[in-house]
Amino acid sequence: MAEASGDRRAERWAAVSFAVATVAAVALAVVYWRGGQPQAEGVFLAVVTGGLGAGIVLWARLATPQDHVTEERHLLGSTGEGMEALASDFEAGGAAFGRRRILVGLLASAGAAFGAALVFPIRSLGPRPGKGFKRTAYAGGGKRLVTADGAPVRIDSLPLDGVVTVWPEGHTRDADAPTLLIRTRPTQRFRPRRGRETWTIDGVVAYSKLCTHTGCPVGLYQAEAGLLLCPCHQSTFDVLDGARPVFGPAARALPQLPLGRNEHGELIALDDFSSPVGAEFWDRDR
Amino acid sequence: MSRAPAARRLVGWLDQRLGAAGFARTALNKVFPDHWSFMIGELALYCFTVLVLTGVYLTFFFHASPTEVVYQGSYGPLRGLPMSEAYRSAIELSFDVRAGLVMRQIHHWAALLFAASIVVHLARVFFTGAFRRPREINWIIGVTLMILSMVNGFAGYSLLDDQLSGTGLRIGYSVVLSVPVVGTWMASLLFGGEFPGSDILSRLFVIHILVLPALIVVLLSAHLAIVVRHKHTQFPGPGRLDTNVVGERLWPSYAAKAVGLFFLTTAVLCLLGGLFQINPIWLFGPFNPAQVSAASQPDWYMGWLDGALRIMPGWEIRAFGFVIPNPFFPGALLGGLTFGLLYTWPFLEAWATGDRAEHHLCERPRTRPLRTALGVATLSFYTVCLLGGAADVIATTLGLSVNAVLESFRAAIFVVPLACGWMTYRLCVELSARDGLPVIAPRRVRPGGGSGPRTRRATWRRSRRRAEPTPGRG
Amino acid sequence: MTGRRVFVALVLAGVAVTATFRPRPAPAAEDQVAAGRRLFLLGCSSCHGEGGDGVRTPDGAVRGPSLRQSGEAGAYYALSTGRMPLSNSEKQPLRKRPAYDAGDQAALVAYVASLGDGPRLPHLETGHTALAEAGELFRANCAPCHSATGTGGALSYGRAAPPLDESTPLQVAAALRAGPGQMPVFGPGVLTDEQVAGIADYVEYLRDPDDRGGLPIGRTGPVPEGAVAWFVGIGAFLVAVAWIGSRSPARPVDHG
């Protein structure tokens, strides 16, 4: 039978696709040999695979019968006799075991004990969640505040509207200890929390840098508004009001660090943060 | 005597040892319906194949070690900086290994598209009612595959220990921490202590390259085997009944098209991997737990969770000195409810409609207005969450206040699903009426045809008996 | 007759000499401050007050803040980025074409600097700090607001940290020292002049960073990547699937 012109066209296109794919493969090898280039590699890979794919699909369409074939479905559920036969075979085999009840009981308890024993390797995966969740390296008081390169901080090095991240001395790699030192302006009316009137020095206040929502560093200090904004979920804290959350999903204020000065005028922490840092957990308040 | 061609001799040799010729013949002649929407699941399969192929290549270069090293490679703006070996090996792969960057990018794009294809496939199966008996098991396997793909993607991009993914890991840690009673234990066991610890990278590595891919392969094989066992569903039409399947044979038509689609899928992934930059970790810098960047989002398939975390107002539950922290609700609870609902949907629908018969015909969405409306409402709910996750980028791009954006999303999370659901319902009813199609109203339907009020007990007793497969309802 | 010619020649010579005469560059400091004061009174005093002490509206809102502590850095930043003069003090000032030329800007800067002891412009020697160190400083101090790629970010209540793709090194240095708007102040005790120069270098790098992965699609991370995945990727997938799954014309064939 004479081929339809549509078939010839499809065949020609399939041939072109395969030819283009071949050329692209050679080009890919050349690109690789010459040192590689990501865009060229990606495009030539795409042309090789695309040419193969297009060619195969075109070939499939013209070469394969387009007629639709019907296949009967079999009933999925088995017949009543089949289910009965299965049940009786299983019961017959299982009866050999079922009769000795004591063994069945002991096997069950041994299995349960084995299952419980397997839990212990899981216990080795990590330490018991301990005091570390509620304490940082500031605990005990007296630690100097240092910047990331270990230098102590003096009050006068921080300008008005200035912010710097500090850690307890010797613990600049601790993930729970980053602290924000913020110098508020005298014109911004700072309202210390009750009992924390002595925690700030010359308008310099220290808060934990870890958001109480999911622990992201609260890196955005909006100096004019006196707000700390967390970029992860937009929790916003009022620096002038004990870092109380004023917008967003955080429910607790940022823990505050009581500040003091040592004999050299360097900033120190008088004690640990006012509450556990970072994201909250079940027994955080206990 | 002339020798038979080589191929036939090979097949004969195999058959003498495996006896599989009969099985092979049945397999070759299996019929598959050829509607385009039935090929969406294959897209996911091919994305997974590309993921495995590129992934194996990447494992030859990537070292999931937290050991601190100093970078001395060819990318100037990082030279001399301390970083983890994991990050360093990823940077080296991107800059100093020929074809390394394109492989990494194809791998990452394939992960995004794997999850997206699964979602589109799930939507197709849902809206055509192809999850009904006998396909509930496959639905459960499919939802599990979706969860595994999302978790594996998260684990994968967190391996690189860059600033963006490290931020995401900390958020994940905090959501685990927020689980009442056991949260601190779970987080401590998962991370080997407090965040970040020194174990998480190597644990994620094993999870990402071995545990989850193995689970996916096993479940995927079961998924496909069950499809073959059940035979694929088909849309009603001339000659198409509940008791047959009309389409093309596996060999040569379906096999050729499947292979062709595999290559075309790979072509799209290679094009994306070469032309569109993704996850430029050299600009984000190595992970530092005291640093963060604006515009920090997870990959899109986790974006709905991140958005829910942002949209949620600052509420928490406090009682007797204990607290259920805020992230528990939009994080753990919403996730649990989402997947719980997905898993149980076939059973919920069967209970609600009383329809426990076997079905092999797809339904057009417009003939099931309530199901379609609920599905659209649910999709729109998660879309609002997803957009919420991009709230700060939306605000910056459109020049809006991010506070206003989030507050409007708090309203939208209720209004949009209700509006979309209602509009979809009306649209379905209208379209069905116009097409003259029978609308299957959400009333109890007696298996075997006919409808009318029946008591629940009566329906249960009846469905205990093996139900005859009903002819298609047209 | 000769006298008239000599007179004309002298006049012409005088004109020629005057025409080639250029105004003396860099006038004395007091002249610059005075010139700046004249410009200030003309263009700035309506919002910032005649002495630069700021102006409040009758209901107590600030129309223009005091400039006593702005210093050289604050004034240079505001004027060279075109943020000042500002027509609407309600909205956040945005970068636009500067209203004053370089000479006038210098005069205004000198005048505002003379009003108090605000931050000076640091002495910038760019190209000395290793880009790696500068990048670390940028990611530690600037990325939370401006993003790690310098594309900007959202702040509270409609404010935004602007993108940095048009910032010159001196503008970066001025902003760091002056802390304009919502930006905090990074004084010499927090960042040395060398560190400021390094950050300016890194911002310069971010204007054209290494995008070897291909189209940068905004350098904003997973949001545009997800959009591309869905619209380009799934779009292409569905096109492929629609092409393959479509029915081709039926051919007469034996039933198998």
PDB file of C-alpha atoms in Angstrom, chain B residues 29-118:
ATOM      1  CA  ASN B  29       0.123  -7.673  24.935  1.00  0.00           C
ATOM      2  CA  LYS B  30      -1.131  -5.752  27.964  1.00  0.00           C
ATOM      3  CA  VAL B  31      -3.413  -2.920  26.946  1.00  0.00           C
ATOM      4  CA  PHE B  32      -3.001   0.611  28.238  1.00  0.00           C
ATOM      5  CA  PRO B  33      -5.456   3.413  27.575  1.00  0.00           C
ATOM      6  CA  ASP B  34      -3.652   6.309  25.951  1.00  0.00           C
ATOM      7  CA  HIS B  35      -5.255   9.454  27.331  1.00  0.00           C
ATOM      8  CA  TRP B  36      -2.617  12.144  27.845  1.00  0.00           C
ATOM      9  CA  SER B  37      -3.550  12.673  31.486  1.00  0.00           C
ATOM     10  CA  PHE B  38      -2.649   9.065  32.247  1.00  0.00           C
ATOM     11  CA  MET B  39       0.978   9.776  31.426  1.00  0.00           C
ATOM     12  CA  ILE B  40       1.503  12.283  34.228  1.00  0.00           C
ATOM     13  CA  GLY B  41       2.489   9.614  36.701  1.00  0.00           C
ATOM     14  CA  GLU B  42       5.196   8.523  34.262  1.00  0.00           C
ATOM     15  CA  LEU B  43       6.608  12.032  34.357  1.00  0.00           C
ATOM     16  CA  ALA B  44       7.243  11.563  38.060  1.00  0.00           C
ATOM     17  CA  LEU B  45       8.827   8.164  37.420  1.00  0.00           C
ATOM     18  CA  TYR B  46      11.202   9.618  34.846  1.00  0.00           C
ATOM     19  CA  CYS B  47      12.126  12.527  37.096  1.00  0.00           C
ATOM     20  CA  PHE B  48      13.003   9.961  39.744  1.00  0.00           C
ATOM     21  CA  THR B  49      15.136   8.050  37.247  1.00  0.00           C
ATOM     22  CA  VAL B  50      17.050  11.207  36.371  1.00  0.00           C
ATOM     23  CA  LEU B  51      17.415  11.943  40.084  1.00  0.00           C
ATOM     24  CA  VAL B  52      18.986   8.542  40.688  1.00  0.00           C
ATOM     25  CA  LEU B  53      21.315   8.781  37.684  1.00  0.00           C
ATOM     26  CA  THR B  54      22.535  12.299  38.453  1.00  0.00           C
ATOM     27  CA  GLY B  55      22.505  11.553  42.160  1.00  0.00           C
ATOM     28  CA  VAL B  56      24.890   8.633  41.809  1.00  0.00           C
ATOM     29  CA  TYR B  57      27.250  10.898  39.892  1.00  0.00           C
ATOM     30  CA  LEU B  58      27.068  13.546  42.607  1.00  0.00           C
ATOM     31  CA  THR B  59      27.881  11.054  45.361  1.00  0.00           C
ATOM     32  CA  PHE B  60      31.253  10.451  43.708  1.00  0.00           C
ATOM     33  CA  PHE B  61      32.219  14.031  44.506  1.00  0.00           C
ATOM     34  CA  PHE B  62      30.247  15.144  47.539  1.00  0.00           C
ATOM     35  CA  HIS B  63      31.539  14.541  51.066  1.00  0.00           C
ATOM     36  CA  ALA B  64      28.902  14.906  53.765  1.00  0.00           C
ATOM     37  CA  SER B  65      31.364  15.825  56.478  1.00  0.00           C
ATOM     38  CA  PRO B  66      31.092  18.691  58.964  1.00  0.00           C
ATOM     39  CA  THR B  67      34.877  18.835  59.433  1.00  0.00           C
ATOM     40  CA  GLU B  68      36.082  22.384  59.063  1.00  0.00           C
ATOM     41  CA  VAL B  69      38.446  23.062  56.193  1.00  0.00           C
ATOM     42  CA  VAL B  70      39.737  26.182  54.458  1.00  0.00           C
ATOM     43  CA  TYR B  71      38.649  26.723  50.871  1.00  0.00           C
ATOM     44  CA  GLN B  72      41.436  27.037  48.334  1.00  0.00           C
ATOM     45  CA  GLY B  73      39.584  26.362  45.124  1.00  0.00           C
ATOM     46  CA  SER B  74      39.000  28.504  42.101  1.00  0.00           C
ATOM     47  CA  TYR B  75      36.056  30.628  43.269  1.00  0.00           C
ATOM     48  CA  GLY B  76      37.751  33.806  44.476  1.00  0.00           C
ATOM     49  CA  PRO B  77      35.138  35.324  46.796  1.00  0.00           C
ATOM     50  CA  LEU B  78      35.354  32.267  49.083  1.00  0.00           C
ATOM     51  CA  ARG B  79      39.078  31.603  48.961  1.00  0.00           C
ATOM     52  CA  GLY B  80      40.621  31.465  52.397  1.00  0.00           C
ATOM     53  CA  LEU B  81      37.322  31.083  54.246  1.00  0.00           C
ATOM     54  CA  PRO B  82      36.739  28.291  56.747  1.00  0.00           C
ATOM     55  CA  MET B  83      33.793  26.063  55.884  1.00  0.00           C
ATOM     56  CA  SER B  84      32.573  22.512  56.316  1.00  0.00           C
ATOM     57  CA  GLU B  85      33.941  19.841  54.007  1.00  0.00           C
ATOM     58  CA  ALA B  86      30.377  19.276  52.794  1.00  0.00           C
ATOM     59  CA  TYR B  87      30.053  22.859  51.583  1.00  0.00           C
ATOM     60  CA  ARG B  88      33.577  22.833  50.183  1.00  0.00           C
ATOM     61  CA  SER B  89      32.983  19.688  48.167  1.00  0.00           C
ATOM     62  CA  ALA B  90      29.765  21.173  46.770  1.00  0.00           C
ATOM     63  CA  ILE B  91      31.591  24.353  45.732  1.00  0.00           C
ATOM     64  CA  GLU B  92      34.372  22.285  44.174  1.00  0.00           C
ATOM     65  CA  LEU B  93      31.776  20.250  42.309  1.00  0.00           C
ATOM     66  CA  SER B  94      30.222  23.456  41.001  1.00  0.00           C
ATOM     67  CA  PHE B  95      33.437  25.190  39.930  1.00  0.00           C
ATOM     68  CA  ASP B  96      36.249  22.702  39.467  1.00  0.00           C
ATOM     69  CA  VAL B  97      34.601  19.506  38.258  1.00  0.00           C
ATOM     70  CA  ARG B  98      33.787  19.443  34.552  1.00  0.00           C
ATOM     71  CA  ALA B  99      30.041  19.037  34.066  1.00  0.00           C
ATOM     72  CA  GLY B 100      29.681  19.047  37.860  1.00  0.00           C
ATOM     73  CA  LEU B 101      27.525  22.139  38.012  1.00  0.00           C
ATOM     74  CA  VAL B 102      25.163  21.033  35.265  1.00  0.00           C
ATOM     75  CA  MET B 103      24.728  17.656  36.975  1.00  0.00           C
ATOM     76  CA  ARG B 104      24.010  19.372  40.294  1.00  0.00           C
ATOM     77  CA  GLN B 105      21.518  21.705  38.698  1.00  0.00           C
ATOM     78  CA  ILE B 106      19.754  18.958  36.716  1.00  0.00           C
ATOM     79  CA  HIS B 107      19.512  17.014  39.976  1.00  0.00           C
ATOM     80  CA  HIS B 108      17.957  19.921  41.842  1.00  0.00           C
ATOM     81  CA  TRP B 109      15.510  20.845  39.053  1.00  0.00           C
ATOM     82  CA  ALA B 110      14.540  17.188  38.789  1.00  0.00           C
ATOM     83  CA  ALA B 111      13.753  17.190  42.514  1.00  0.00           C
ATOM     84  CA  LEU B 112      11.461  20.207  42.134  1.00  0.00           C
ATOM     85  CA  LEU B 113       9.755  18.634  39.138  1.00  0.00           C
ATOM     86  CA  PHE B 114       9.495  15.204  40.773  1.00  0.00           C
ATOM     87  CA  ALA B 115       7.412  16.722  43.567  1.00  0.00           C
ATOM     88  CA  ALA B 116       5.402  18.858  41.140  1.00  0.00           C
ATOM     89  CA  SER B 117       4.631  15.915  38.834  1.00  0.00           C
ATOM     90  CA  ILE B 118       3.465  13.880  41.804  1.00  0.00           C
TER      91      ILE B 118
END
